[in-house]
Coordinates of C-alpha atoms in Angstrom, one line a residue:
X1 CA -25.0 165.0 1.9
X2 CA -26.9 165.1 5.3
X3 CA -27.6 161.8 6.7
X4 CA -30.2 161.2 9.7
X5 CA -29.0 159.1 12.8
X6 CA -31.7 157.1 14.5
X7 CA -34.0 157.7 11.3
X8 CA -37.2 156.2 11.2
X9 CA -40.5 157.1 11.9
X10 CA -42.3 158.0 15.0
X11 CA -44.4 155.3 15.5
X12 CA -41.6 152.7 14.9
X13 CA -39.6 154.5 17.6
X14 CA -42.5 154.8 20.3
X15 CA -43.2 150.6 19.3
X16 CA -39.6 149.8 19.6
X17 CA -39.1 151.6 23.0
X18 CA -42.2 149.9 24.6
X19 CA -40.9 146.9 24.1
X20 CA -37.5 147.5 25.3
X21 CA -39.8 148.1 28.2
X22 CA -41.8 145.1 28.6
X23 CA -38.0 143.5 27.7
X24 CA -36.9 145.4 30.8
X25 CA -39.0 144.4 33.0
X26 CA -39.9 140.7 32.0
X27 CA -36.0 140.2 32.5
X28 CA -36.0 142.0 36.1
X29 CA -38.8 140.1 37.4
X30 CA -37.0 137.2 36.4
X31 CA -34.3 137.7 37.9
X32 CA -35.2 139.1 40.8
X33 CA -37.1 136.3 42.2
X34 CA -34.1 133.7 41.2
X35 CA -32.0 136.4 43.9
X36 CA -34.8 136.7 46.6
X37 CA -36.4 133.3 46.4
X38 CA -39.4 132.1 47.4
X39 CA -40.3 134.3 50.7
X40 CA -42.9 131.7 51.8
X41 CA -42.1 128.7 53.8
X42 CA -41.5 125.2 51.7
X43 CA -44.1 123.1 52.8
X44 CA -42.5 119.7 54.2
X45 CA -43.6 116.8 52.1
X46 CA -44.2 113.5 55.3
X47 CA -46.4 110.6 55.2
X48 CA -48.8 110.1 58.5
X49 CA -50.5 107.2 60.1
X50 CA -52.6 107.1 62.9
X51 CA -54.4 104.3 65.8
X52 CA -57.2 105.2 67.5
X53 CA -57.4 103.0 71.0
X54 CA -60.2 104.6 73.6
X55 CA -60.1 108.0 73.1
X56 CA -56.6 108.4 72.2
X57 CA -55.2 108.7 68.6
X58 CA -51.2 108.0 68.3
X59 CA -50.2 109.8 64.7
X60 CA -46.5 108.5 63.5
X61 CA -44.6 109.9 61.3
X62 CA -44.5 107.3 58.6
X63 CA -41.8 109.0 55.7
X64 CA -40.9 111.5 53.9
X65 CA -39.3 114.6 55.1
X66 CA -37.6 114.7 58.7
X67 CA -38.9 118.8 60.5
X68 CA -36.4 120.3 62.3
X69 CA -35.9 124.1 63.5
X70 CA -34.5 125.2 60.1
X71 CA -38.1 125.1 58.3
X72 CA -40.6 124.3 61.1
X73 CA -41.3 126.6 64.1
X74 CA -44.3 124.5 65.3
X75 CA -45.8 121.0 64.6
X76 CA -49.3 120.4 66.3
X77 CA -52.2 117.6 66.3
X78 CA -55.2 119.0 66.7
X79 CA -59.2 118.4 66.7
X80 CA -61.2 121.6 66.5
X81 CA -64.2 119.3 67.3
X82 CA -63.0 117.5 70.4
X83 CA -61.5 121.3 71.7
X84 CA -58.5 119.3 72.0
X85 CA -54.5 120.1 70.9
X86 CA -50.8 118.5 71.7
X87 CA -47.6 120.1 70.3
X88 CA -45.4 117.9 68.6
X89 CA -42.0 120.1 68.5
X90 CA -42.2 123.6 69.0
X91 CA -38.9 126.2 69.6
X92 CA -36.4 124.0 70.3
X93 CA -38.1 120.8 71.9
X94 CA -38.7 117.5 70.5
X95 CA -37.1 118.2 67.3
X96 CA -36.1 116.5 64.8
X97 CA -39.4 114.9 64.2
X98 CA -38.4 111.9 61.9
X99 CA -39.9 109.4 60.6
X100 CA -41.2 106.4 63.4
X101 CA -41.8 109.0 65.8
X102 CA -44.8 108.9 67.6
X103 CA -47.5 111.7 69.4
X104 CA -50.3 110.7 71.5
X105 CA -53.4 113.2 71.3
X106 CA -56.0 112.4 73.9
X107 CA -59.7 112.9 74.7
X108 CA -60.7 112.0 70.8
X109 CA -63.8 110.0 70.0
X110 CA -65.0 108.3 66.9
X111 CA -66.0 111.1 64.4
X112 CA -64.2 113.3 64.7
X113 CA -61.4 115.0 62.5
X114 CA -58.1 115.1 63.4
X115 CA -55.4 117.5 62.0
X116 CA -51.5 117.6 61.6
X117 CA -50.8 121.2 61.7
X118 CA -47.2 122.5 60.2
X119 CA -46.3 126.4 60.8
X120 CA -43.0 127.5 59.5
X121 CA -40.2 129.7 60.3
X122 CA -40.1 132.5 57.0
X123 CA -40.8 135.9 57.3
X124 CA -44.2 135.6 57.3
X125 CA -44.6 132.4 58.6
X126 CA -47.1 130.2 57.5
X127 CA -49.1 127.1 58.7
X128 CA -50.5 124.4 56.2
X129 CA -52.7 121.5 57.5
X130 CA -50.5 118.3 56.3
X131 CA -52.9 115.6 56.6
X132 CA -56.9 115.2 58.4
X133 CA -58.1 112.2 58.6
X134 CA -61.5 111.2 60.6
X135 CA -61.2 109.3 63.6
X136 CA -63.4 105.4 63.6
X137 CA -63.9 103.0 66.1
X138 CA -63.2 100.3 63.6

């Protein structure tokens, strides 16, 4: 008696091999980002707080994360309005930013937005506004 190895009908065949397929690939996506991660830079989680005294804004780092040159190329406090920028830390000055540290921007005045500006240091390096808050005279 002749017996059949792999019997079974076309169409049982083609289903089963698609979806060893979709198996396949599910599974490599999978693991392929647990081994290569997350190419984007981990924004830092960091409280803020600001004073506004006669044109000058002082931002403090109130809590939360600590930036230092292993996730952040760049930290800036900016006002697009007022045309005006300081650099917290950049390359390798002024860092570690922690928390109770203090950056003075100047030339501010009531009404306008202020922005603290984090850029990374992945691949493709990003840059993520981390807090804006409008500038009163109150």
């Amino acid at each position: 008696m002749e017996r059949e190895v792999g019997g079974g009908t076309p169409k049982i065949r083609l289903v089963a091999a698609g979806a060893m397929v979709v198996l396949i690939v599910v599974v490599g996506a999978y693991a392929g980002s647990m081994l290569v991660g997350d190419l984007t830079d981990p924004m830092p989680n960091a409280s803020f707080t600001h004073e506004y005294d006669d044109g000058t804004v002082t931002v403090t780092h109130a809590g939360g994360d600590s930036f230092t040159t292993a996730e952040t190329a760049r930290l800036e406090v900016s006002s697009p309005e007022a045309e005006v920028t300081t650099t917290w830390a950049a390359a390798d000055e002024a860092f570690p930013v922690e928390e109770g540290d203090t950056v003075r921007l100047t030339g501010v005045e009531p009404g306008v937005t202020v922005r603290i500006i984090w850029t990374g240091t992945g691949e493709e390096p990003s840059f993520r506004v981390l807090e804006a808050f409008e500038i009163s005279d109150e």
